[in-house]
Amino acid sequence: MTVAPGATATVAPGSAPPVWQPAAGAFWSGVWRDGDSSFPVYDPEDGALLGYVTDASAADVDAAVTSVAAAVHEGPAWPAWSRREALRTAASLVRERRALFTEVISREGSKTVREADAEVSRAAETLRLSAEQAGRLTGETLPFGDTPRGQDRLGWYTREPVGVVAAITPFNDPLNLIAHKLGPALVAGNGVVLKPAETTPFTALAFMAVLLDAGVPAERLAVVPGAGSTAGQALVSHPLVDLVSFTGGHRTGNAVARAAGARKTLMELGGNNCVIVLADAEVSRAARAVVAGAFGVAGQNCLSVQRVFVAAELAERFTEDVVTATRLLRVGSKRDPLTDVGPMIEEREAVRVAAWVEEARERGAEIRAGGRREGAFHWPTVLTRVPAGTRLMTDEVFGPALVINAFDSVDDAVRQANSTEFGLQAGVFTGSIDRALDLAERLRVGAVMINDSSDFRIDAMPFGGPKRSGVGREGVRYAVEAMTEPKIVAIRRC
Ligand code: NAD
């Protein structure tokens, strides 16, 4: 394993550095760097200090971007076959280091060990899919002869890397969402500067070590941990960055877009996903899927189910099933393999969710399960009869709170489902293929899961949504396309 040379994590007096901490620095030009200042990283479960990480300054970001740009534009070529080999090796190394990644993700992040372990498999899969794209970086010949002005020409286009990709990532899938940016960017022939979430930097640093050990040219890689308002802003506004690939909240996305200005951007933003349960649905199956989709990772998942619209005649039976399954969820330590729901990423996030639940209750909603908070833990909460206009109905809660509202007409359910500014994914439960296809057409979202909740994704599908849920699509092949651009060569016959 690559241990950062000289990257001494400064740990509070009396506490030993965590054994899993592979690096604590920023990295560029092939060197791990301590930087002038650092920031602390805590375990959200008990507030334990895990270590300090370099807090990259604007000058650090400038040096990192400049070095990657030089490597990409003036450094040695990195052929596609070698990129494929490196990403395949990286996939194997992630699998080999499963225990380390599971530990790091579940300590600094809010995932349970089971959820962290599942993410490691996903990240290896994302890297494998990225490696496969090396053989698919093809263009096509162009029909110059189709017009009199072009008849003496012959030509084609190829797909060229965009250059320097700035990757900004959130905390909730701290490994796989980095793999979703760096895998496609690297296989396409780009260089990358990564700014991971402040709360989960150690996972990012361990992943950088994987890429270096896998043979990715060190000069094409940089990581600049730090605050969004400093390192993040300096990165997305840097003149040598050719494409900004951002995943995070909608409000942050607006700040990133303003700072990036008119340049290529990919944005994966939030959701307020819904599930529609029609009168002919299999109730227990729908309830099981909704509970799993609402409360995994304590609801901190862009695909989480937040609102359910259920046919009035089924509403009570469905709600009972959901409430029963929710009460069976074990809330507890992330380190216990039997835990279903761990803490939120920070106590203030749990406080915010509790405030949103309270707002709905004050305006007439009924709390059927949960509604309790202790520190960073917010119990999985089910609410019914939640009025329109409450934050739970309009905004992204990104926490363990689920709305179940009954509907009398399918048209009304569709109208309510489409009424938020987000449009990531939706689920529909029905026994009728005609009704399923009708709803698939009418829901304004990026994906409709029939007889499943909104919370389903494979890493090869085009991922993203209309409205404020993002700009462009990720999903390995689609990210590769966005991170390359066509270049035409035309030959004029003499
Ligand atoms: P966030 O928006 O708070 O932060 C995301 C990243 O942006 C972090 O690295 C942060 O440091 C950085 N950042 C913050 N301010 C910045 C600025 N001004 N300039 C540049 N960078 C800045 O998001 P979060 O709380 O870490 O993650 C939760 C959000 O991410 C949710 O809204 C969720 O829906 C979204 N998300 C979306 C997807 C998707 O694929 N659509 C996937 C996961 C998470």
Coordinates of C-alpha atoms and ligand atoms in Angstrom, one line a residue:
M1 CA 0.0 0.0 0.0
T2 CA 1.1 3.6 -0.7
V3 CA 1.7 5.3 2.6
A4 CA 2.0 9.0 2.2
P5 CA 5.7 9.9 2.5
G6 CA 6.0 12.3 5.4
A7 CA 2.2 12.6 5.7
T8 CA 2.1 12.7 9.5
A9 CA -1.4 13.0 10.6
T10 CA -1.5 15.4 13.6
V11 CA -3.6 13.7 16.2
A12 CA -4.7 15.2 19.5
P13 CA -2.2 14.6 22.4
G14 CA -2.8 11.3 24.1
S15 CA -4.7 9.7 21.3
A16 CA -3.0 7.3 18.9
P17 CA -3.4 7.8 15.1
P18 CA -6.0 5.4 13.8
V19 CA -4.3 2.4 12.2
W20 CA -6.4 2.7 9.0
Q21 CA -5.3 6.3 8.3
P22 CA -3.2 5.8 5.1
A23 CA -2.5 9.5 4.3
A24 CA -3.5 12.9 5.6
G25 CA -2.1 15.2 3.0
A26 CA -2.9 16.9 -0.2
F27 CA -1.2 15.3 -3.3
W28 CA 0.0 16.7 -6.6
S29 CA 3.1 16.5 -8.8
G30 CA 3.7 13.0 -7.4
V31 CA 4.2 14.2 -3.8
W32 CA 2.1 14.0 -0.7
R33 CA 2.1 17.4 1.1
D34 CA 1.3 18.5 4.6
G35 CA 0.2 22.1 3.8
D36 CA 0.2 25.1 6.1
S37 CA -3.0 24.2 8.0
S38 CA -5.2 21.2 8.6
F39 CA -8.8 20.5 9.7
P40 CA -10.1 17.8 12.1
V41 CA -12.2 14.8 11.1
Y42 CA -14.6 13.3 13.6
D43 CA -16.6 10.1 13.9
P44 CA -20.2 11.4 13.8
E45 CA -21.4 8.5 16.0
D46 CA -19.5 9.6 19.2
G47 CA -17.6 12.7 18.1
A48 CA -14.2 10.9 18.5
L49 CA -11.4 12.7 16.7
L50 CA -10.1 10.6 13.9
G51 CA -7.3 12.8 12.7
Y52 CA -6.4 15.9 10.9
V53 CA -6.2 16.4 7.1
T54 CA -4.4 19.1 5.1
D55 CA -6.7 22.1 4.5
A56 CA -5.6 23.0 0.9
S57 CA -5.4 26.8 0.3
A58 CA -6.2 28.6 -2.9
A59 CA -2.4 28.6 -3.7
D60 CA -2.3 24.8 -3.1
V61 CA -5.2 24.4 -5.5
D62 CA -3.5 26.6 -8.1
A63 CA -0.3 24.5 -7.8
A64 CA -2.3 21.3 -8.1
V65 CA -4.3 22.3 -11.1
T66 CA -1.3 23.8 -12.9
S67 CA 0.7 20.6 -12.4
V68 CA -2.1 18.3 -13.7
A69 CA -2.6 20.6 -16.7
A70 CA 1.1 20.5 -17.5
A71 CA 1.1 16.7 -17.3
V72 CA -2.0 16.4 -19.6
H73 CA -0.9 18.9 -22.2
E74 CA 2.9 18.6 -22.2
G75 CA 3.6 15.3 -20.4
P76 CA 4.1 11.8 -21.9
A77 CA 1.2 10.2 -23.7
W78 CA -0.8 7.7 -21.7
P79 CA -2.2 5.1 -24.2
A80 CA -5.7 3.7 -23.8
W81 CA -4.5 0.1 -23.3
S82 CA -2.5 1.3 -20.3
R83 CA -5.4 3.2 -18.9
R84 CA -7.5 0.1 -19.1
E85 CA -4.8 -1.9 -17.3
A86 CA -4.5 0.7 -14.5
L87 CA -8.3 0.9 -13.9
R88 CA -8.6 -2.9 -13.9
T89 CA -5.8 -3.1 -11.4
A90 CA -7.5 -0.4 -9.3
A91 CA -10.7 -2.4 -9.3
S92 CA -8.8 -5.4 -7.9
L93 CA -7.0 -3.3 -5.3
V94 CA -10.2 -1.9 -4.0
R95 CA -11.5 -5.4 -3.6
E96 CA -8.3 -6.5 -1.9
R97 CA -8.5 -3.5 0.5
R98 CA -12.2 -4.1 1.2
A99 CA -11.6 -4.3 5.0
L100 CA -9.7 -1.0 5.1
F101 CA -12.2 0.8 3.0
T102 CA -15.1 -0.6 5.0
E103 CA -13.4 0.6 8.2
V104 CA -12.6 4.1 6.9
I105 CA -16.0 4.7 5.3
S106 CA -17.9 3.5 8.4
R107 CA -15.7 5.5 10.8
E108 CA -15.6 9.0 9.2
G109 CA -18.9 8.7 7.3
S110 CA -22.4 7.8 8.5
K111 CA -22.7 4.3 6.9
T112 CA -23.0 1.2 8.9
V113 CA -20.3 -1.5 8.3
R114 CA -22.8 -3.4 6.1
E115 CA -23.6 -0.4 4.0
A116 CA -19.9 0.5 3.7
D117 CA -19.0 -3.0 2.6
A118 CA -21.7 -2.9 -0.1
E119 CA -20.3 0.4 -1.3
V120 CA -16.8 -1.1 -1.7
S121 CA -18.2 -3.7 -4.1
R122 CA -20.0 -1.0 -6.1
A123 CA -16.8 1.1 -6.4
A124 CA -14.9 -1.9 -7.7
E125 CA -17.6 -2.4 -10.3
T126 CA -17.5 1.2 -11.3
L127 CA -13.8 0.9 -11.9
R128 CA -14.3 -2.3 -13.9
L129 CA -16.9 -0.6 -16.1
S130 CA -14.6 2.3 -16.5
A131 CA -11.7 0.1 -17.7
E132 CA -14.0 -1.5 -20.3
Q133 CA -14.6 1.9 -21.9
A134 CA -11.0 2.1 -23.1
G135 CA -11.8 0.0 -26.1
R136 CA -14.9 2.1 -26.9
L137 CA -13.4 5.5 -27.3
T138 CA -14.3 5.6 -31.0
G139 CA -15.5 8.2 -33.4
E140 CA -16.8 7.7 -36.9
T141 CA -16.2 8.7 -40.5
L142 CA -18.1 11.7 -41.7
P143 CA -20.3 12.0 -44.9
F144 CA -18.4 14.8 -46.6
G145 CA -19.5 13.5 -50.0
D146 CA -23.1 14.2 -49.1
T147 CA -22.9 17.8 -50.1
P148 CA -21.2 19.4 -53.2
R149 CA -19.0 21.6 -50.9
G150 CA -17.5 18.5 -49.2
Q151 CA -17.3 16.1 -52.2
D152 CA -13.5 16.4 -52.5
R153 CA -13.0 15.6 -48.8
L154 CA -12.6 12.6 -46.6
G155 CA -12.6 12.6 -42.9
W156 CA -13.6 11.4 -39.5
Y157 CA -13.9 12.4 -35.9
T158 CA -12.2 11.0 -32.8
R159 CA -13.1 11.5 -29.2
E160 CA -10.4 13.5 -27.4
P161 CA -10.1 14.0 -23.6
V162 CA -11.3 17.4 -22.4
G163 CA -8.1 18.0 -20.4
V164 CA -8.3 18.8 -16.7
V165 CA -11.4 17.5 -14.8
A166 CA -12.2 19.1 -11.4
A167 CA -14.1 16.5 -9.3
I168 CA -16.1 17.7 -6.3
T169 CA -17.8 15.0 -4.2
P170 CA -20.3 14.7 -1.3
F171 CA -20.1 12.6 1.9
N172 CA -22.8 10.1 1.4
D173 CA -21.1 7.6 -1.0
P174 CA -17.6 8.7 -0.3
L175 CA -15.9 6.0 -2.4
N176 CA -18.2 5.1 -5.2
L177 CA -19.1 8.7 -6.2
I178 CA -15.3 9.4 -6.5
A179 CA -14.9 6.3 -8.6
H180 CA -17.8 7.6 -10.8
K181 CA -15.8 10.7 -11.6
L182 CA -12.2 9.5 -11.6
G183 CA -12.8 6.2 -13.4
P184 CA -14.4 7.8 -16.5
A185 CA -12.2 10.9 -16.5
L186 CA -9.0 8.8 -16.4
V187 CA -10.0 6.2 -18.9
A188 CA -10.9 9.0 -21.3
G189 CA -7.3 10.3 -21.0
N190 CA -7.9 13.3 -18.7
G191 CA -6.0 14.5 -15.6
V192 CA -8.0 15.0 -12.4
V193 CA -8.0 17.2 -9.4
L194 CA -10.3 15.9 -6.6
K195 CA -11.8 17.9 -3.8
P196 CA -13.6 15.4 -1.5
A197 CA -16.2 16.3 1.2
E198 CA -14.8 17.8 4.3
T199 CA -16.4 15.1 6.5
T200 CA -15.0 12.1 4.5
P201 CA -11.5 12.9 3.2
F202 CA -9.7 9.8 4.5
T203 CA -11.7 7.5 2.1
A204 CA -10.6 9.8 -0.8
L205 CA -7.0 9.7 0.3
A206 CA -7.1 5.9 0.5
F207 CA -8.6 5.8 -3.0
M208 CA -5.8 8.0 -4.3
A209 CA -3.3 5.5 -2.9
V210 CA -5.1 2.7 -4.8
L211 CA -4.9 4.7 -8.1
L212 CA -1.2 5.3 -7.6
D213 CA -0.5 1.7 -6.7
A214 CA -2.5 0.7 -9.8
G215 CA -0.2 2.6 -12.1
V216 CA -2.1 5.8 -12.9
P217 CA 0.6 8.3 -13.8
A218 CA 1.1 10.3 -10.5
E219 CA 1.4 13.7 -12.4
R220 CA -2.2 13.2 -13.7
L221 CA -3.6 13.0 -10.2
A222 CA -4.2 15.6 -7.5
V223 CA -6.3 15.7 -4.4
V224 CA -6.9 18.9 -2.5
P225 CA -8.9 18.3 0.7
G226 CA -10.4 21.4 2.2
A227 CA -13.5 23.5 2.6
G228 CA -15.9 24.0 -0.2
S229 CA -15.8 27.8 0.3
T230 CA -12.0 27.9 -0.2
A231 CA -10.5 24.9 -1.9
G232 CA -13.8 24.1 -3.7
Q233 CA -14.3 27.6 -5.0
A234 CA -10.6 28.0 -6.0
L235 CA -10.9 24.7 -7.9
V236 CA -14.1 25.3 -9.9
S237 CA -13.1 28.8 -10.9
H238 CA -9.5 27.9 -11.9
P239 CA -8.8 29.0 -15.5
L240 CA -7.0 25.7 -16.4
V241 CA -9.9 23.5 -15.4
D242 CA -11.7 22.3 -18.5
L243 CA -14.6 20.5 -17.0
V244 CA -16.3 20.6 -13.5
S245 CA -17.9 17.4 -12.4
F246 CA -19.9 18.2 -9.2
T247 CA -22.1 16.0 -7.0
G248 CA -23.8 17.6 -4.1
G249 CA -26.8 19.7 -3.0
H250 CA -28.8 22.0 -5.2
R251 CA -27.8 25.2 -3.4
T252 CA -24.1 24.3 -3.5
G253 CA -24.6 23.5 -7.2
N254 CA -25.7 27.1 -7.8
A255 CA -22.6 28.4 -6.1
V256 CA -20.4 26.1 -8.2
A257 CA -22.2 27.1 -11.4
R258 CA -21.6 30.8 -10.6
A259 CA -17.9 30.3 -9.8
A260 CA -17.3 28.0 -12.8
G261 CA -18.9 30.4 -15.3
A262 CA -19.4 29.4 -18.9
R263 CA -17.5 26.1 -19.0
K264 CA -18.4 22.4 -19.3
T265 CA -20.1 21.2 -16.1
L266 CA -21.7 18.0 -15.1
M267 CA -23.9 18.3 -12.0
E268 CA -25.5 15.5 -10.0
L269 CA -27.8 17.3 -7.5
G270 CA -30.6 16.4 -5.1
G271 CA -33.9 14.7 -5.2
N272 CA -37.3 14.5 -3.4
N273 CA -38.2 11.2 -4.8
C274 CA -41.6 9.7 -4.7
V275 CA -43.2 6.3 -5.0
I276 CA -46.8 5.8 -6.2
V277 CA -48.7 2.8 -5.0
L278 CA -51.7 2.0 -7.1
A279 CA -54.8 0.2 -5.8
D280 CA -53.8 -3.1 -7.5
A281 CA -50.3 -3.2 -6.0
E282 CA -48.9 -6.0 -3.9
V283 CA -49.0 -4.1 -0.5
S284 CA -46.4 -6.0 1.5
R285 CA -43.9 -6.0 -1.3
A286 CA -44.3 -2.2 -1.8
A287 CA -44.0 -1.6 1.9
R288 CA -40.8 -3.6 2.2
A289 CA -39.2 -1.8 -0.7
V290 CA -40.3 1.6 0.5
V291 CA -38.8 1.1 4.0
A292 CA -35.5 -0.1 2.6
G293 CA -35.4 2.8 0.1
A294 CA -36.3 5.4 2.7
F295 CA -34.1 4.6 5.6
G296 CA -30.8 3.1 4.1
V297 CA -27.8 5.3 5.1
A298 CA -30.2 7.0 7.5
G299 CA -32.0 8.5 4.5
Q300 CA -28.8 10.3 3.3
N301 CA -29.1 9.0 -0.3
C302 CA -30.0 11.1 -3.4
L303 CA -32.4 8.2 -4.4
S304 CA -34.1 7.9 -1.0
V305 CA -37.8 7.6 -1.0
Q306 CA -39.2 10.8 0.6
R307 CA -42.8 10.9 -0.4
V308 CA -45.3 8.0 -1.0
F309 CA -48.7 8.5 -2.7
V310 CA -50.9 5.5 -2.0
A311 CA -54.4 4.8 -3.3
A312 CA -56.9 5.7 -0.5
E313 CA -58.4 2.2 -0.3
L314 CA -54.9 0.7 0.5
A315 CA -53.6 3.6 2.5
E316 CA -54.2 2.2 6.0
R317 CA -53.0 -1.3 5.3
F318 CA -49.9 0.0 3.5
T319 CA -49.1 2.4 6.3
E320 CA -49.5 -0.3 8.9
D321 CA -47.0 -2.5 7.0
V322 CA -44.5 0.4 6.6
V323 CA -44.8 1.3 10.3
T324 CA -44.3 -2.3 11.5
A325 CA -41.3 -2.7 9.3
T326 CA -39.9 0.6 10.3
R327 CA -40.2 -0.2 14.0
L328 CA -38.2 -3.4 13.4
L329 CA -35.2 -1.4 12.1
R330 CA -32.3 -1.5 14.6
V331 CA -30.9 2.0 15.2
G332 CA -27.4 1.9 16.7
S333 CA -23.7 1.8 16.3
K334 CA -22.4 1.8 12.8
R335 CA -19.8 -0.8 13.9
D336 CA -22.4 -3.4 14.8
P337 CA -23.1 -5.6 11.7
L338 CA -26.7 -6.0 12.9
T339 CA -27.4 -2.2 12.8
D340 CA -29.8 -1.0 10.1
V341 CA -29.7 2.7 10.7
G342 CA -26.7 4.6 12.0
P343 CA -26.1 8.3 12.8
M344 CA -26.5 11.2 10.4
I345 CA -23.3 12.8 9.2
E346 CA -23.5 15.6 11.8
E347 CA -25.6 16.4 14.7
R348 CA -26.8 19.6 13.2
E349 CA -28.3 17.6 10.3
A350 CA -30.3 15.4 12.7
V351 CA -31.5 18.7 14.4
R352 CA -32.6 20.0 11.0
V353 CA -34.5 16.8 10.2
A354 CA -36.2 17.0 13.6
A355 CA -37.2 20.6 12.8
W356 CA -38.8 19.6 9.5
V357 CA -40.7 16.8 11.1
E358 CA -41.9 19.2 13.8
E359 CA -43.0 21.7 11.2
A360 CA -45.1 19.0 9.4
R361 CA -46.6 17.9 12.8
E362 CA -47.5 21.5 13.7
R363 CA -49.3 21.8 10.4
G364 CA -51.4 18.7 10.9
A365 CA -49.3 15.7 10.0
E366 CA -49.4 12.6 12.1
I367 CA -46.2 10.9 13.2
R368 CA -46.8 7.1 13.0
A369 CA -43.2 5.9 13.8
G370 CA -40.0 7.5 15.0
G371 CA -39.9 11.2 15.6
R372 CA -37.1 10.9 18.1
R373 CA -33.5 12.3 18.0
E374 CA -30.4 11.8 20.2
G375 CA -27.2 13.5 19.1
A376 CA -26.5 12.7 15.5
F377 CA -29.1 9.8 15.5
H378 CA -32.6 10.5 14.1
W379 CA -34.9 7.5 14.3
P380 CA -36.6 6.4 11.1
T381 CA -39.8 8.5 11.0
V382 CA -43.1 7.9 9.2
L383 CA -45.6 10.7 8.8
T384 CA -49.1 10.6 7.3
R385 CA -51.4 13.4 6.1
V386 CA -48.5 15.8 5.5
P387 CA -49.8 19.1 4.0
A388 CA -48.6 20.5 0.7
G389 CA -46.1 23.3 1.2
T390 CA -44.2 21.9 4.2
R391 CA -40.5 21.4 3.7
L392 CA -40.9 17.6 3.8
M393 CA -43.1 17.9 0.7
T394 CA -41.1 20.5 -1.3
D395 CA -37.4 20.3 -0.4
E396 CA -34.9 17.5 -0.1
V397 CA -34.8 16.2 3.5
F398 CA -31.7 14.0 3.0
G399 CA -32.5 12.2 6.3
P400 CA -34.7 9.4 7.7
A401 CA -38.2 11.0 7.3
L402 CA -40.9 9.4 5.1
V403 CA -44.2 10.9 4.0
I404 CA -47.2 8.7 3.2
N405 CA -50.2 10.6 1.8
A406 CA -53.3 8.9 0.4
F407 CA -54.7 9.9 -3.1
D408 CA -58.2 9.6 -4.6
S409 CA -57.2 10.1 -8.2
V410 CA -54.1 8.9 -10.1
D411 CA -54.0 12.3 -11.9
D412 CA -53.8 14.0 -8.5
A413 CA -51.0 11.6 -7.5
V414 CA -49.0 12.4 -10.6
R415 CA -49.6 16.2 -10.2
Q416 CA -48.2 16.0 -6.6
A417 CA -45.3 13.7 -7.6
N418 CA -44.3 16.3 -10.2
S419 CA -44.8 19.3 -8.0
T420 CA -41.3 19.6 -6.6
E421 CA -38.4 21.3 -8.3
F422 CA -36.5 18.0 -8.3
G423 CA -36.8 15.0 -10.7
L424 CA -34.3 12.3 -10.0
Q425 CA -36.1 8.9 -9.8
A426 CA -39.5 7.5 -8.9
G427 CA -41.1 4.2 -8.1
V428 CA -44.4 2.8 -9.2
F429 CA -46.2 -0.2 -7.7
T430 CA -49.0 -1.8 -9.7
G431 CA -50.0 -5.1 -11.2
S432 CA -50.9 -3.5 -14.5
I433 CA -48.3 -3.0 -17.2
D434 CA -50.5 -0.4 -18.9
R435 CA -50.8 1.7 -15.8
A436 CA -47.1 1.3 -15.1
L437 CA -46.2 2.5 -18.6
D438 CA -48.7 5.4 -18.4
L439 CA -47.1 6.6 -15.1
A440 CA -43.6 6.1 -16.5
E441 CA -44.5 8.5 -19.3
R442 CA -46.1 11.1 -17.1
L443 CA -43.6 11.3 -14.2
R444 CA -40.9 14.0 -14.8
V445 CA -37.9 12.1 -13.5
G446 CA -34.7 10.6 -14.9
A447 CA -35.8 7.0 -14.1
V448 CA -39.0 5.2 -13.2
M449 CA -38.6 1.9 -11.3
I450 CA -41.6 -0.3 -11.8
N451 CA -42.5 -2.5 -8.8
D452 CA -39.5 -1.1 -6.9
S453 CA -38.7 2.0 -4.9
S454 CA -36.9 5.0 -6.4
D455 CA -33.7 3.7 -4.7
F456 CA -32.3 1.5 -7.4
R457 CA -29.3 2.1 -9.6
I458 CA -26.7 0.1 -11.5
D459 CA -23.5 1.9 -12.2
A460 CA -23.7 1.4 -16.0
M461 CA -27.1 3.3 -16.4
P462 CA -27.3 6.9 -17.4
F463 CA -27.8 8.6 -14.1
G464 CA -29.4 12.0 -13.3
G465 CA -32.6 13.8 -13.8
P466 CA -34.5 16.7 -15.3
K467 CA -35.4 20.0 -13.5
R468 CA -33.1 20.9 -10.6
S469 CA -31.7 17.4 -10.1
G470 CA -28.7 18.1 -12.3
V471 CA -27.0 18.9 -15.6
G472 CA -26.0 16.0 -17.9
R473 CA -25.7 12.4 -16.9
E474 CA -23.2 10.2 -15.0
G475 CA -23.1 6.4 -15.3
V476 CA -19.7 5.3 -16.6
R477 CA -20.3 5.3 -20.4
Y478 CA -22.3 8.6 -20.3
A479 CA -19.7 10.3 -18.1
V480 CA -16.9 9.2 -20.6
E481 CA -18.9 10.8 -23.4
A482 CA -19.3 14.0 -21.4
M483 CA -15.6 14.1 -20.5
T484 CA -14.4 13.8 -24.1
E485 CA -15.2 15.9 -27.1
P486 CA -15.2 15.2 -30.8
K487 CA -12.2 16.3 -32.9
I488 CA -12.6 16.3 -36.7
V489 CA -9.9 15.6 -39.2
A490 CA -10.7 16.3 -42.9
I491 CA -8.4 15.6 -45.8
R492 CA -8.8 17.5 -49.0
R493 CA -7.9 15.6 -52.2
C494 CA -5.6 17.4 -54.5
Ligands
NAD1 P1 -22.8 19.6 -0.3 O1 -23.4 20.3 -1.5 O2 -22.9 20.2 1.0 O3 -21.2 19.4 -0.6 C1 -20.8 18.7 -1.8 C2 -19.3 19.1 -2.1 O4 -19.3 20.4 -2.5 C3 -18.4 19.0 -0.9 O5 -17.2 18.5 -1.3 C4 -18.3 20.4 -0.4 O6 -17.1 20.7 0.3 C5 -18.3 21.1 -1.8 N1 -18.6 22.5 -1.7 C6 -19.4 23.2 -0.8 N2 -19.5 24.5 -1.1 C7 -18.8 24.7 -2.3 C8 -18.5 25.8 -3.1 N3 -19.0 27.0 -2.8 N4 -17.7 25.6 -4.2 C9 -17.2 24.4 -4.5 N5 -17.5 23.3 -3.8 C10 -18.2 23.4 -2.7 O7 -23.4 18.1 -0.3 P2 -23.3 17.0 0.8 O8 -24.1 17.4 2.0 O9 -21.9 16.6 0.9 O10 -24.1 15.8 0.0 C11 -25.5 15.8 0.0 C12 -26.1 16.3 -1.3 O11 -25.5 15.6 -2.4 C13 -27.6 16.0 -1.4 O12 -28.3 17.1 -1.9 C14 -27.7 14.8 -2.3 O13 -28.9 14.7 -3.0 C15 -26.5 15.2 -3.3 N6 -26.1 13.9 -4.0 C16 -26.5 13.8 -5.3 C17 -26.2 12.6 -5.9 C18 -26.5 12.4 -7.4 O14 -25.9 11.6 -8.0 N7 -27.5 13.1 -7.9 C19 -25.4 11.6 -5.3 C20 -25.1 11.8 -3.9 C21 -25.4 13.0 -3.3

